[in-house]
mmCIF file of C-alpha atoms in Angstrom:
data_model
loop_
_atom_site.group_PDB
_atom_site.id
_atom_site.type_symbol
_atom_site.label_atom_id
_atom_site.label_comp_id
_atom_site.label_asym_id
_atom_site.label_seq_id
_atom_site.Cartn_x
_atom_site.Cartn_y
_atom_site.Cartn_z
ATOM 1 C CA UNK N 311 -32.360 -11.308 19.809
ATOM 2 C CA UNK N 312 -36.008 -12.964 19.477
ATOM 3 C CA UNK N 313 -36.759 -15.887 18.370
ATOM 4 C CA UNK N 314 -38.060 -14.899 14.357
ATOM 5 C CA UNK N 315 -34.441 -13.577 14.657
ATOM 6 C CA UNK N 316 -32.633 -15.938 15.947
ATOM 7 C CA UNK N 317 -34.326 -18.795 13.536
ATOM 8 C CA UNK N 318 -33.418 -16.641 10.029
ATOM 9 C CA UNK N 319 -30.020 -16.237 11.441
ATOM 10 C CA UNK N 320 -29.321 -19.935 12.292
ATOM 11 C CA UNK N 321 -30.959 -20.798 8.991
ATOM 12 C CA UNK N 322 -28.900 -18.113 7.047
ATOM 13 C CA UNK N 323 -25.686 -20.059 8.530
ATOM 14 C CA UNK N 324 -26.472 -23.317 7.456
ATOM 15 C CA UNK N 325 -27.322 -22.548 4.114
ATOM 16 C CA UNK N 326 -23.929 -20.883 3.679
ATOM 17 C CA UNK N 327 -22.328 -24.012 5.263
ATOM 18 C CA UNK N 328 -24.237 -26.399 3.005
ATOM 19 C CA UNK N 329 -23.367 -24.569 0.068
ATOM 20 C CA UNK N 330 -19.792 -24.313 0.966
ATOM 21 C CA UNK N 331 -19.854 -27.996 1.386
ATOM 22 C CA UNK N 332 -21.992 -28.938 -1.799
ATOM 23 C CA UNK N 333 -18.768 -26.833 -3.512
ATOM 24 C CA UNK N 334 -16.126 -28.775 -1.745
ATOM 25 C CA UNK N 335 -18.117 -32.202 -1.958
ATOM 26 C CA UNK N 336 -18.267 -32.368 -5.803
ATOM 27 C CA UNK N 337 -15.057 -30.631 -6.007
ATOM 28 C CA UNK N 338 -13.986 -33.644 -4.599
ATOM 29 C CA UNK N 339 -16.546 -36.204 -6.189
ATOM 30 C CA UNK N 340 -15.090 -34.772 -9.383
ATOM 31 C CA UNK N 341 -11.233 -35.236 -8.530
ATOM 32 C CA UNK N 342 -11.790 -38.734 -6.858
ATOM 33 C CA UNK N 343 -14.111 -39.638 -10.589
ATOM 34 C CA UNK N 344 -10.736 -39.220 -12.574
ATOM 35 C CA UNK N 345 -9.258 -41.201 -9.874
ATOM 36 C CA UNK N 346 -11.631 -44.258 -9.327
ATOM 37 C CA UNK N 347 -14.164 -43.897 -12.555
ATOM 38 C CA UNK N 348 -16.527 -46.556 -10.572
ATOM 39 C CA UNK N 349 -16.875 -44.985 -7.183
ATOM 40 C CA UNK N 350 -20.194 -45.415 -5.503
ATOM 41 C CA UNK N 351 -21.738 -41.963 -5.801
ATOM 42 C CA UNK N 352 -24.092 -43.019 -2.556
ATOM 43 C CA UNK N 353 -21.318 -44.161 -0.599
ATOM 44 C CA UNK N 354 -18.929 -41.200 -1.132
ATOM 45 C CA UNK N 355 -21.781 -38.677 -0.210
ATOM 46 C CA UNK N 356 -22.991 -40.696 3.059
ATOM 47 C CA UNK N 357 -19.288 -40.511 4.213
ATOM 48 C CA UNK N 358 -18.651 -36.962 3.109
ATOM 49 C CA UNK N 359 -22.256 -35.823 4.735
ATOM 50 C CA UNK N 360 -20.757 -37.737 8.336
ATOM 51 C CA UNK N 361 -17.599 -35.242 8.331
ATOM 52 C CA UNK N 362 -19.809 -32.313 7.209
ATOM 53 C CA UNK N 363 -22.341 -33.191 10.023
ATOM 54 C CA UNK N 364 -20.200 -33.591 12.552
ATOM 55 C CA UNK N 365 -19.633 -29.700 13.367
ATOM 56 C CA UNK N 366 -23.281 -29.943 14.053
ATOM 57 C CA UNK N 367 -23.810 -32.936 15.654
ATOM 58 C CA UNK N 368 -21.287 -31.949 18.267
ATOM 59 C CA UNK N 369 -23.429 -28.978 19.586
ATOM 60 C CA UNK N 370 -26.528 -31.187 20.049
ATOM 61 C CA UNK N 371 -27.669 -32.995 23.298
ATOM 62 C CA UNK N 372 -26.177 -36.275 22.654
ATOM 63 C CA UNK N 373 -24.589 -39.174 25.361
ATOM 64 C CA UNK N 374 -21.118 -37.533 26.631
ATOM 65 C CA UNK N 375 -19.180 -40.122 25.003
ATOM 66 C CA UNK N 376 -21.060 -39.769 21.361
ATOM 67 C CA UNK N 377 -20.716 -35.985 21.794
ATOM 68 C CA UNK N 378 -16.864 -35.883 23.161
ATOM 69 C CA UNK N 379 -16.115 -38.365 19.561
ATOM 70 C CA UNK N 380 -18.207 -36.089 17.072
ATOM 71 C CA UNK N 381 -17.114 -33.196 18.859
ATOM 72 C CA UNK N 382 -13.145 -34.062 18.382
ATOM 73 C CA UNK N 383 -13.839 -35.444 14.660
ATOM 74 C CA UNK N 384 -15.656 -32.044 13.744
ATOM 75 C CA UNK N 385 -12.711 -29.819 15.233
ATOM 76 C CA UNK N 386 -10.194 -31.888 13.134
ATOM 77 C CA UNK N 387 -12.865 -31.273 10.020
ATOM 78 C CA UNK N 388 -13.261 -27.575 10.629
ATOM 79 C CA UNK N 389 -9.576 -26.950 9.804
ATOM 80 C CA UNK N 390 -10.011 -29.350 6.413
ATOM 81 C CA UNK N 391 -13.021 -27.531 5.714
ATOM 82 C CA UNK N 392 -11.348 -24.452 5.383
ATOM 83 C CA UNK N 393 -8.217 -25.251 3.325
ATOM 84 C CA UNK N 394 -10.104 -27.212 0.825
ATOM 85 C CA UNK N 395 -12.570 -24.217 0.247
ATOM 86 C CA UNK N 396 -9.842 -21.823 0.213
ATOM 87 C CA UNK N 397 -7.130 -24.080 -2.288
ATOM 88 C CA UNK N 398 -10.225 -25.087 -4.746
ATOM 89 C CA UNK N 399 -11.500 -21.297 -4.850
ATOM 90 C CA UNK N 400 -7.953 -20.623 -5.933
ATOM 91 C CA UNK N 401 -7.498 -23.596 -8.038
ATOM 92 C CA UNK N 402 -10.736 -23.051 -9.832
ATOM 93 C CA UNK N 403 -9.868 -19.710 -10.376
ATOM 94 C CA UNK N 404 -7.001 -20.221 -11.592
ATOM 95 C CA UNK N 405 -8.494 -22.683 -14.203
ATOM 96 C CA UNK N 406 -10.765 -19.607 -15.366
ATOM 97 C CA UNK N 407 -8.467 -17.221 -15.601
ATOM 98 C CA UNK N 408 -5.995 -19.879 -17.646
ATOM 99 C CA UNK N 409 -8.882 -19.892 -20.053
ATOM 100 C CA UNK N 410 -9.967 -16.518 -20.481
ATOM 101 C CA UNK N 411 -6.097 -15.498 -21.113
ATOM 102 C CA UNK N 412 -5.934 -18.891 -23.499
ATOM 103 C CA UNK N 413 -3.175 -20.045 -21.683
ATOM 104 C CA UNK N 414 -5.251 -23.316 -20.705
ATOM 105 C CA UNK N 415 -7.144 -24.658 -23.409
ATOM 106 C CA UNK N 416 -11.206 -25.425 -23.817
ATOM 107 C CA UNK N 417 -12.724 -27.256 -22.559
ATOM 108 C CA UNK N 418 -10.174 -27.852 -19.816
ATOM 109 C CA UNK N 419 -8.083 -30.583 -20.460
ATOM 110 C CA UNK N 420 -8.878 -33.995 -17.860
ATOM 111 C CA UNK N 421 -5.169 -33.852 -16.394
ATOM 112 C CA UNK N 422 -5.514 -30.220 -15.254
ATOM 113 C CA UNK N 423 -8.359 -31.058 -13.868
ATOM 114 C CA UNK N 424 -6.917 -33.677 -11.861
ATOM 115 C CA UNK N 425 -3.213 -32.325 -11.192
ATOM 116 C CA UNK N 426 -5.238 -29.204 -9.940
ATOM 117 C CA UNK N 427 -7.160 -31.322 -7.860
ATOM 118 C CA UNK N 428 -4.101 -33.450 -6.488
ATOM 119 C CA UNK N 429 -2.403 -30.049 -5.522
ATOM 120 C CA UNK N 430 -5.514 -28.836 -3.456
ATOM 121 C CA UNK N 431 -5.642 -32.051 -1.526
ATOM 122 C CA UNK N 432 -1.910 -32.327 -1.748
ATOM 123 C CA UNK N 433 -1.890 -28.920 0.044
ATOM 124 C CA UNK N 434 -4.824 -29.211 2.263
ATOM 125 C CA UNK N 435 -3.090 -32.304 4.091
ATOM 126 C CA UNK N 436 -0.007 -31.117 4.460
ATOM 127 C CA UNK N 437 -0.930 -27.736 6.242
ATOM 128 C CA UNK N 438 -3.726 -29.139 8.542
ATOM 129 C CA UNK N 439 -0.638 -31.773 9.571
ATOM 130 C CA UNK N 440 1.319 -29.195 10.356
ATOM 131 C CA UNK N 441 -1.429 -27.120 12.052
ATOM 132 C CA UNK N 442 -2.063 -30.072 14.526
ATOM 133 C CA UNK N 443 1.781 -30.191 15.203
ATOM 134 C CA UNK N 444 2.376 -26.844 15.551
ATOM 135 C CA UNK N 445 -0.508 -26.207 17.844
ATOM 136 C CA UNK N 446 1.669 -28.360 20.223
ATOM 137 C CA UNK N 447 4.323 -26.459 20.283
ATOM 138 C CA UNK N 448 4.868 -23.825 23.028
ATOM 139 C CA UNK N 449 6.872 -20.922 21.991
ATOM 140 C CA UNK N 450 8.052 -17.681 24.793
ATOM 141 C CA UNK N 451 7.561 -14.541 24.100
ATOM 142 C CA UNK N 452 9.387 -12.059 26.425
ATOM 143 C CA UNK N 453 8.426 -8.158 26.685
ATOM 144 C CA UNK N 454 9.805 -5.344 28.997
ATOM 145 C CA UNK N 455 7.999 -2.447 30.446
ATOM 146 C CA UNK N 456 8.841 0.749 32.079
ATOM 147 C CA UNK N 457 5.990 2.022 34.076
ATOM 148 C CA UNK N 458 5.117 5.472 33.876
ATOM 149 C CA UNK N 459 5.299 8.418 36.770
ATOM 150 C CA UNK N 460 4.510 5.831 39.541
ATOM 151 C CA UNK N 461 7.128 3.903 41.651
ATOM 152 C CA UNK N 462 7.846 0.188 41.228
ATOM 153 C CA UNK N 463 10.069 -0.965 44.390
ATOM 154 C CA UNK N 464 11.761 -3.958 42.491
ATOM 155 C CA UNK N 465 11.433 -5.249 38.462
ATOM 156 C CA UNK N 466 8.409 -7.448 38.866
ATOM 157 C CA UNK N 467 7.704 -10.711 36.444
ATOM 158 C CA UNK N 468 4.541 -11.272 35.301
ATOM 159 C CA UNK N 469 3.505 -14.480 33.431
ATOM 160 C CA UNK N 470 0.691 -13.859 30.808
ATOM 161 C CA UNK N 471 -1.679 -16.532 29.399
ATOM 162 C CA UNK N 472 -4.749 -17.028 27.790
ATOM 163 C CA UNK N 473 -7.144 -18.760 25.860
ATOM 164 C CA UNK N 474 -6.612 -21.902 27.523
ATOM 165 C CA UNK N 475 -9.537 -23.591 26.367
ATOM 166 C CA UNK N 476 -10.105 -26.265 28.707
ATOM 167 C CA UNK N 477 -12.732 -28.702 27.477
ATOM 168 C CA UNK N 478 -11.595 -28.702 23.789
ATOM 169 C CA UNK N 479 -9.450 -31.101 21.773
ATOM 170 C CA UNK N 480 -5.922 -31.256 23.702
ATOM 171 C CA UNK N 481 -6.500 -28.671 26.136
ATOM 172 C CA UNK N 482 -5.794 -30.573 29.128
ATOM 173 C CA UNK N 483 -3.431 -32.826 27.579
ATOM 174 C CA UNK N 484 -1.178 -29.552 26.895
ATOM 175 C CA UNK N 485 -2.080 -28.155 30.388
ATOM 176 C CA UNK N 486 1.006 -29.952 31.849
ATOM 177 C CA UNK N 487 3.098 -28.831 29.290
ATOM 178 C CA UNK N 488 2.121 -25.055 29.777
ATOM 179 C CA UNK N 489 2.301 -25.143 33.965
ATOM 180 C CA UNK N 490 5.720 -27.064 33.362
ATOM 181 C CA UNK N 491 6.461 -24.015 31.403
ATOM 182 C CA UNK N 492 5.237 -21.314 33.467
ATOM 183 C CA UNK N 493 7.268 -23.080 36.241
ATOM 184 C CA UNK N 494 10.515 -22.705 34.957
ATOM 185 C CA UNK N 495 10.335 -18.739 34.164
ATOM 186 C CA UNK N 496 10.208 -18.236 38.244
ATOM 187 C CA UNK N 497 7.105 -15.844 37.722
ATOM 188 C CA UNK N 498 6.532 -13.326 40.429
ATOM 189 C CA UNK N 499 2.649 -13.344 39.107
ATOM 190 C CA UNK N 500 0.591 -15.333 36.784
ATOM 191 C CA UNK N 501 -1.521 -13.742 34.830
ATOM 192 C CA UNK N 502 -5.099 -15.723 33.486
ATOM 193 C CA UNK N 503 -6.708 -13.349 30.892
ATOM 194 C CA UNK N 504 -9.470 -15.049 30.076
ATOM 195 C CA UNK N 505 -11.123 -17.863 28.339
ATOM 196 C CA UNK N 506 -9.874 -20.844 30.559
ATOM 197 C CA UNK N 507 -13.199 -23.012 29.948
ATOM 198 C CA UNK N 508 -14.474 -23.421 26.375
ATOM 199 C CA UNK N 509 -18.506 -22.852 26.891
ATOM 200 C CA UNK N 510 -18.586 -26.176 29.098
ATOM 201 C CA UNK N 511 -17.246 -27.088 32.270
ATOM 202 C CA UNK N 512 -18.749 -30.744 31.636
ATOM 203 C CA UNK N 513 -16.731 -30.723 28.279
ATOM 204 C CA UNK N 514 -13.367 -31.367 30.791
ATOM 205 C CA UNK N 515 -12.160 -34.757 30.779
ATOM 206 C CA UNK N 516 -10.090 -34.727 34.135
ATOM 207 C CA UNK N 517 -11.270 -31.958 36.126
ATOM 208 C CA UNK N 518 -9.264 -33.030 39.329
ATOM 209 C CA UNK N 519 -6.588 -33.498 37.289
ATOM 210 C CA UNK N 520 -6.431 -29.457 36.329
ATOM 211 C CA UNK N 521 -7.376 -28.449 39.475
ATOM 212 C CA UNK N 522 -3.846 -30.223 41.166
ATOM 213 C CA UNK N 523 -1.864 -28.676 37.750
ATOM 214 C CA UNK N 524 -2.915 -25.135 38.534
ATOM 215 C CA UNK N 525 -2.255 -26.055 42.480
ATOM 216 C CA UNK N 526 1.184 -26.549 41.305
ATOM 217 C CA UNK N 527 2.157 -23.331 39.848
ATOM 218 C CA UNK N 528 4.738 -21.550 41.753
ATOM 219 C CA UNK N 529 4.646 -17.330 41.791
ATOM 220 C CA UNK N 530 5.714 -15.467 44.675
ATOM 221 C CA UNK N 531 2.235 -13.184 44.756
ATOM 222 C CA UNK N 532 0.189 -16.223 43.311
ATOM 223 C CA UNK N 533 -1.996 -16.558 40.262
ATOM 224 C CA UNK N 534 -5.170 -14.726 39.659
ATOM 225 C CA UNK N 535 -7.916 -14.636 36.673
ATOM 226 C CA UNK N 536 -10.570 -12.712 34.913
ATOM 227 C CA UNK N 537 -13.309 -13.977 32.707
ATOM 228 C CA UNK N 538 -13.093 -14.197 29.033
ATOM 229 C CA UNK N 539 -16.055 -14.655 26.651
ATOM 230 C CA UNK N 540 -15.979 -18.282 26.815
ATOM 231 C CA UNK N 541 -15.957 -18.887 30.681
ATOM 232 C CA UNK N 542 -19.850 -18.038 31.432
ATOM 233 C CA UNK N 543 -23.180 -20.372 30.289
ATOM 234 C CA UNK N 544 -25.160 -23.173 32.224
ATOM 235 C CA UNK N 545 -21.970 -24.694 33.753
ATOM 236 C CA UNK N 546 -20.979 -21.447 35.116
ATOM 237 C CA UNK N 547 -20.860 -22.016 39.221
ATOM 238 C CA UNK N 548 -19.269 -25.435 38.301
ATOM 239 C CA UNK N 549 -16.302 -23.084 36.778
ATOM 240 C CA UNK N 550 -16.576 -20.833 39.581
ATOM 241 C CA UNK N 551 -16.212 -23.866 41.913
ATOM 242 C CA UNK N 552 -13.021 -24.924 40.165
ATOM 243 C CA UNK N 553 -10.970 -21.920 40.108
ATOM 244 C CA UNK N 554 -11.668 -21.557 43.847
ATOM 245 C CA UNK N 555 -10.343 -25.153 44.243
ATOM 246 C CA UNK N 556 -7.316 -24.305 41.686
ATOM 247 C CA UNK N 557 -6.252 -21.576 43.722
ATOM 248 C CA UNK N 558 -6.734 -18.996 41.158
ATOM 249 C CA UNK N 559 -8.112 -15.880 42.702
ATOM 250 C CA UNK N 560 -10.502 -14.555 40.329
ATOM 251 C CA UNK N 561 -11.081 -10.195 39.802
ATOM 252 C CA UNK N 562 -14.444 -9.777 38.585
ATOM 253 C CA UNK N 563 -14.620 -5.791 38.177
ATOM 254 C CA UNK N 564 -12.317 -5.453 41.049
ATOM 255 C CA UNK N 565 -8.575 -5.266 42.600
ATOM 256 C CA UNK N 566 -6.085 -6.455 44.488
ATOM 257 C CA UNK N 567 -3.356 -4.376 45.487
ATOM 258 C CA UNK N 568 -0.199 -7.107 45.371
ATOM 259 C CA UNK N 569 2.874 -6.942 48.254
ATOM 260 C CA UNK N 570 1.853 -3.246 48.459
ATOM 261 C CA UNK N 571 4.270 -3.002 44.931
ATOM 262 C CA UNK N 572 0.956 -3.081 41.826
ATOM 263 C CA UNK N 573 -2.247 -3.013 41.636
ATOM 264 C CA UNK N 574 -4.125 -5.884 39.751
ATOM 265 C CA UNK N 575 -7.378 -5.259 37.903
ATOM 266 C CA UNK N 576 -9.496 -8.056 36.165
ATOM 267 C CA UNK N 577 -12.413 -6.912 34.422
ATOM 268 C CA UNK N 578 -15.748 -8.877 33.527
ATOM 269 C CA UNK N 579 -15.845 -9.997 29.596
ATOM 270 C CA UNK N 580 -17.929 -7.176 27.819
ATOM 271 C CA UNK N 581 -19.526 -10.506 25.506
ATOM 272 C CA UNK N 582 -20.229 -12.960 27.322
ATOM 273 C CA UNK N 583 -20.947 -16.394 25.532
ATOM 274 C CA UNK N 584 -24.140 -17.575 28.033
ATOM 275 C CA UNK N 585 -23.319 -14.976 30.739
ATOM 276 C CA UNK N 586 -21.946 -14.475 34.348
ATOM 277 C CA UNK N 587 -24.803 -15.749 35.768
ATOM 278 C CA UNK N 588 -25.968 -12.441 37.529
ATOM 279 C CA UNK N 589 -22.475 -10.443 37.047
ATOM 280 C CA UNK N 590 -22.458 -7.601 34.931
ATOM 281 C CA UNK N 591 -19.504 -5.540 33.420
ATOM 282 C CA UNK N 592 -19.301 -2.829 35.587
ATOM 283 C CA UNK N 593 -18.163 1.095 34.629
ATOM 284 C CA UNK N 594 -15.007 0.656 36.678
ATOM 285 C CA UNK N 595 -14.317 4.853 36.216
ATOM 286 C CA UNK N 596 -14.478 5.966 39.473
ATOM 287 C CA UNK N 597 -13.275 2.747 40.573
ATOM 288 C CA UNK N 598 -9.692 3.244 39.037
ATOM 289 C CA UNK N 599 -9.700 7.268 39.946
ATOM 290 C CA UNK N 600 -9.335 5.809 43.421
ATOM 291 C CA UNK N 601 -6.336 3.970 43.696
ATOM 292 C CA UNK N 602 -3.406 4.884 44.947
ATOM 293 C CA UNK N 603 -1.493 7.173 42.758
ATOM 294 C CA UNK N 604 1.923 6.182 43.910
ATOM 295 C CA UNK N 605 1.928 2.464 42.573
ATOM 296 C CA UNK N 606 1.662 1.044 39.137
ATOM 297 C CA UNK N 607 -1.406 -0.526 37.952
ATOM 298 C CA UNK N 608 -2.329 -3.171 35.721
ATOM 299 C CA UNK N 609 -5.905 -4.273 34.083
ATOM 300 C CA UNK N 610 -6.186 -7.855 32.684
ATOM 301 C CA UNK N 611 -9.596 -7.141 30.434
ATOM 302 C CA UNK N 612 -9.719 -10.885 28.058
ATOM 303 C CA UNK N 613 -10.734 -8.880 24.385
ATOM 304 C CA UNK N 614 -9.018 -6.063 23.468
ATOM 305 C CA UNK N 615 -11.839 -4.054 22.526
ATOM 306 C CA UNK N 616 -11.724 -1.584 25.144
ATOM 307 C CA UNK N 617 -8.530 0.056 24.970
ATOM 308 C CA UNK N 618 -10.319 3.419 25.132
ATOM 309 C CA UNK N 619 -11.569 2.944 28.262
ATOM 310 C CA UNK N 620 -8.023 2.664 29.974
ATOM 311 C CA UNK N 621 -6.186 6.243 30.190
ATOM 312 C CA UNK N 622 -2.890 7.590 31.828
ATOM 313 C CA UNK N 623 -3.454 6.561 35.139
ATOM 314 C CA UNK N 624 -3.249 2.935 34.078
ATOM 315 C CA UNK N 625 0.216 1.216 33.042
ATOM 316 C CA UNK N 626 -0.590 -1.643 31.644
ATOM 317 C CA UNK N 627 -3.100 -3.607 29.967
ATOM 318 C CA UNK N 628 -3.232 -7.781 29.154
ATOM 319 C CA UNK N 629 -5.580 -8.916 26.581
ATOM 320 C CA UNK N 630 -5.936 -12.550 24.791
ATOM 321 C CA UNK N 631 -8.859 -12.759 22.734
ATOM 322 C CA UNK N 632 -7.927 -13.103 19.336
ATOM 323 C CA UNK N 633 -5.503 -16.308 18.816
ATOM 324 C CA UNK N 634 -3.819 -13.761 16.440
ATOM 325 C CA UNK N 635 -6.889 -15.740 14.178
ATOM 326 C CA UNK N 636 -5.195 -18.902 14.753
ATOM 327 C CA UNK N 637 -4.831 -20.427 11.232
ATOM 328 C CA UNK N 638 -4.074 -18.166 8.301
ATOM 329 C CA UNK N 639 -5.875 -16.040 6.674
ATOM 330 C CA UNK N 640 -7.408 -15.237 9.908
ATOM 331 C CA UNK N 641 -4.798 -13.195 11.162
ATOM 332 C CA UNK N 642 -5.772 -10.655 8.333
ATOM 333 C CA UNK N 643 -9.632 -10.530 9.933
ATOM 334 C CA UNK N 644 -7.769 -10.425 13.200
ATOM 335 C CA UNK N 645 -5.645 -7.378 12.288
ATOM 336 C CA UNK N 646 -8.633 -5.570 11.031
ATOM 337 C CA UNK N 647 -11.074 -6.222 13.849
ATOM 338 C CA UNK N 648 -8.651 -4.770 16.867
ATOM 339 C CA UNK N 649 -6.522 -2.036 16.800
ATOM 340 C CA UNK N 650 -3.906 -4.218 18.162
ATOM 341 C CA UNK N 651 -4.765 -8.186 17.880
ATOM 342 C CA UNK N 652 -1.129 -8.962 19.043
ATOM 343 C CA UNK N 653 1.992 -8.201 20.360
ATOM 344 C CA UNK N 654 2.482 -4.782 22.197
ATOM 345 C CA UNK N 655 1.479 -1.689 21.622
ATOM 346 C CA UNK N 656 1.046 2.518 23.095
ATOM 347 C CA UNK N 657 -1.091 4.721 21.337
ATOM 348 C CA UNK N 658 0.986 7.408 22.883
ATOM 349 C CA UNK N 659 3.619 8.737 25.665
ATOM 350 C CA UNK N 660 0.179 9.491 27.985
ATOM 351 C CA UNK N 661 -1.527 6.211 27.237
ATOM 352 C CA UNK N 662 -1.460 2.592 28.968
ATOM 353 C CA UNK N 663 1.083 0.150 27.010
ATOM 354 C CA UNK N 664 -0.527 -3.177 26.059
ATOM 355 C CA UNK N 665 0.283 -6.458 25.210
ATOM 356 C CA UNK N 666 -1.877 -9.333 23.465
ATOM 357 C CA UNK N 667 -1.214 -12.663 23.274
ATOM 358 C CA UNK N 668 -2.215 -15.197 20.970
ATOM 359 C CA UNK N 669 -3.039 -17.567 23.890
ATOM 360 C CA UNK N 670 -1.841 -20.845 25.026
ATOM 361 C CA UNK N 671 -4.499 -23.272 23.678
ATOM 362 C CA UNK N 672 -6.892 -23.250 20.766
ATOM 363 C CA UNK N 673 -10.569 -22.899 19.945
ATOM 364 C CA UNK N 674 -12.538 -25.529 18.179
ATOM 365 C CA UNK N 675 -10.072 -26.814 15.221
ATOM 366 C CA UNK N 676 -6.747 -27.799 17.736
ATOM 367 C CA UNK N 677 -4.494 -26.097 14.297
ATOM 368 C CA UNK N 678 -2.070 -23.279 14.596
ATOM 369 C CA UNK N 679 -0.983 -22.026 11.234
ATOM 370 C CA UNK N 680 0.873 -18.450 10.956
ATOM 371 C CA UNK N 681 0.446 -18.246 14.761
ATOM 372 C CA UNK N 682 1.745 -19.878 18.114
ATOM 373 C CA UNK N 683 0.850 -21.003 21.071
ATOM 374 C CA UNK N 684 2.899 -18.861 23.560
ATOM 375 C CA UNK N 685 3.744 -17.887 27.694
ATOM 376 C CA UNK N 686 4.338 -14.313 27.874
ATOM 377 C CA UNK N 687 6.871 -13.059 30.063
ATOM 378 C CA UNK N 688 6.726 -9.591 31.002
ATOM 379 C CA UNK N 689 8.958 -7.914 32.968
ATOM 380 C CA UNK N 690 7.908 -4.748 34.501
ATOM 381 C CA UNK N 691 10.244 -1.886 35.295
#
């Protein structure tokens, strides 16, 4: 993109985002007015322009403990953001609607204005608290496949995650939970698709700290990676540098054939936030037309955007990606972006089964509504 480009399109975003929020803010102004008839006008739009700001101000080059405070209060505000909008489009339009059918009077009565009001925030608050607990919560999801015409010597377990998110709000605080989880399912492999870092390896709190968690994970055949959209940028060697330490044996294009029983694919993101530095998705075509025919093999490729690259001579494929879109509605953006943005699916007899998971962390607002965090058990047949 040049930089003409570039400028319109970053100019083009914030003047949706300050119209969104000049919407919500005197939706608001309005509501609290019924409320408190003599609140400072000044006051309440200096503290509502802080909380707008602070999705912004948490992207800029500011002291690591300024940007780490405005960077957790502007997750928490991206979820509010979004159920206000949402519950005062609805309200507002419900208003209209009330009048055009002359079921609500004109002009609209004060108390519908503020009951209406009391509901949005009512609802709002209650659904971003659950969000934040819910996105705590770490639910198992179990799934069994039968390979295909090759030969599997034993039922092999596979542990799935992804979207682990390290560097954003909670990630490393769950981290225990998740490896204490992983633990008790006795994996035979552990699965990383993708997106363990969140842009920044700087953004981590306690970087030893995750390092000696990951150390800690027990698998018979040992845990191994590949790169999802949000593990490349500047800090990119530093997050090379700590998988190596966490014992997580990273596929980038390429394979390791495991106990002489699978073989394990990991494929380079196709979108890389920043980049690999100077890795490159490779065409892995002849690549997988070599392997041995006689073994079952498995690709772990983070988005699930390139299903049609995978044909019969692969079993199985493990995607993350999506969060399932996290809070709802995006599930329904979700479900129409991918052909499969969770769960498990086979296009047909011939083709590879897949399985998506919603991921173990969260990106940017630390909220789960409609979705879960989850470790995906697979076991392979």
């Amino acid at each position: 993109m040049n930089i003409s480009g570039f400028i319109l399109g970053v100019i083009l975003i914030l003047s949706v985002y300050g119209g969104v929020n000049y919407y919500i803010g005197r939706g608001l102004f309005q509501w609290l007015s019924l409320l408190f008839p003599y609140i400072n006008a000044r006051v309440y739009a200096g503290i509502y322009l802080f909380f707008a700001l602070s999705l912004i101000l948490g992207f800029l080059p500011l002291s690591a403990s300024l940007k780490k405070i405005m960077s957790w209060i502007g997750a928490h505000w991206m979820g509010v953001f979004i159920y206000l909008f949402l519950f005062f489009m609805v309200a507002d339009l419900v208003i209209v609607l009330g009048s055009i059918l002359k079921v609500i009077p004109r002009p609209i009565p004060q108390n519908i204005r503020f009951y209406a009001g009391l509901l949005v925030i009512l609802l709002t608050a209650g659904l971003v608290s659950y969000g934040l607990y819910n996105a705590n919560q770490i639910k198992y999801v179990s799934y069994a496949v039968q390979t295909k015409d090759t030969t599997l010597a034993a039922d092999m377990n596979i542990v799935l995650i992804s979207d682990l998110h390290l560097g954003a709000v909670n990630s490393e605080r769950n981290l225990e939970h998740i490896v204490q989880g992983i633990n008790q399912l006795e994996p035979d492999l552990v699965c990383l698709a993708g997106d363990i870092f969140n842009d920044d390896y700087h953004a981590l709190r306690n970087p030893s700290a995750a390092i000696e968690l990951f150390k800690s994970i027990k698998a018979t055949y040992g845990v191994y990676a590949c790169l999802g959209n949000h593990d490349g940028g500047k800090t990119f060697n530093e997050m090379m540098g700590f998988l190596e330490q966490s014992n997580i044996k990273l596929l980038n294009d390429e394979y390791a054939i495991i106990d002489e029983r699978l073989v394990l694919i990991g494929r380079l993101d196709s979108s890389p936030i920043g980049g690999f530095g100077e890795l490159k998705r490779k065409d892995m075509t002849e690549t997988i037309a070599s392997l041995p025919t006689n073994i079952p093999v498995v690709v772990m490729d983070h988005t699930p955007s390139n299903l049609d690259q995978y044909g019969p001579e692969i079993d199985l494929v493990l995607a993350g990606h999506t969060h399932r879109g996290q809070i709802f509605p995006g599930s329904l953006f979700t479900n129409a972006l991918f052909v499969v943005d969770y769960g498990h699916y086979q296009k047909d007899a011939d083709s590879p089964h897949v399985i998506v998971t919603s991921g173990a962390g969260t990106w940017g607002m630390p909220m789960r509504i409609g979705t879960h965090s989850e470790i995906v058990s697979i076991l392979l047949r």
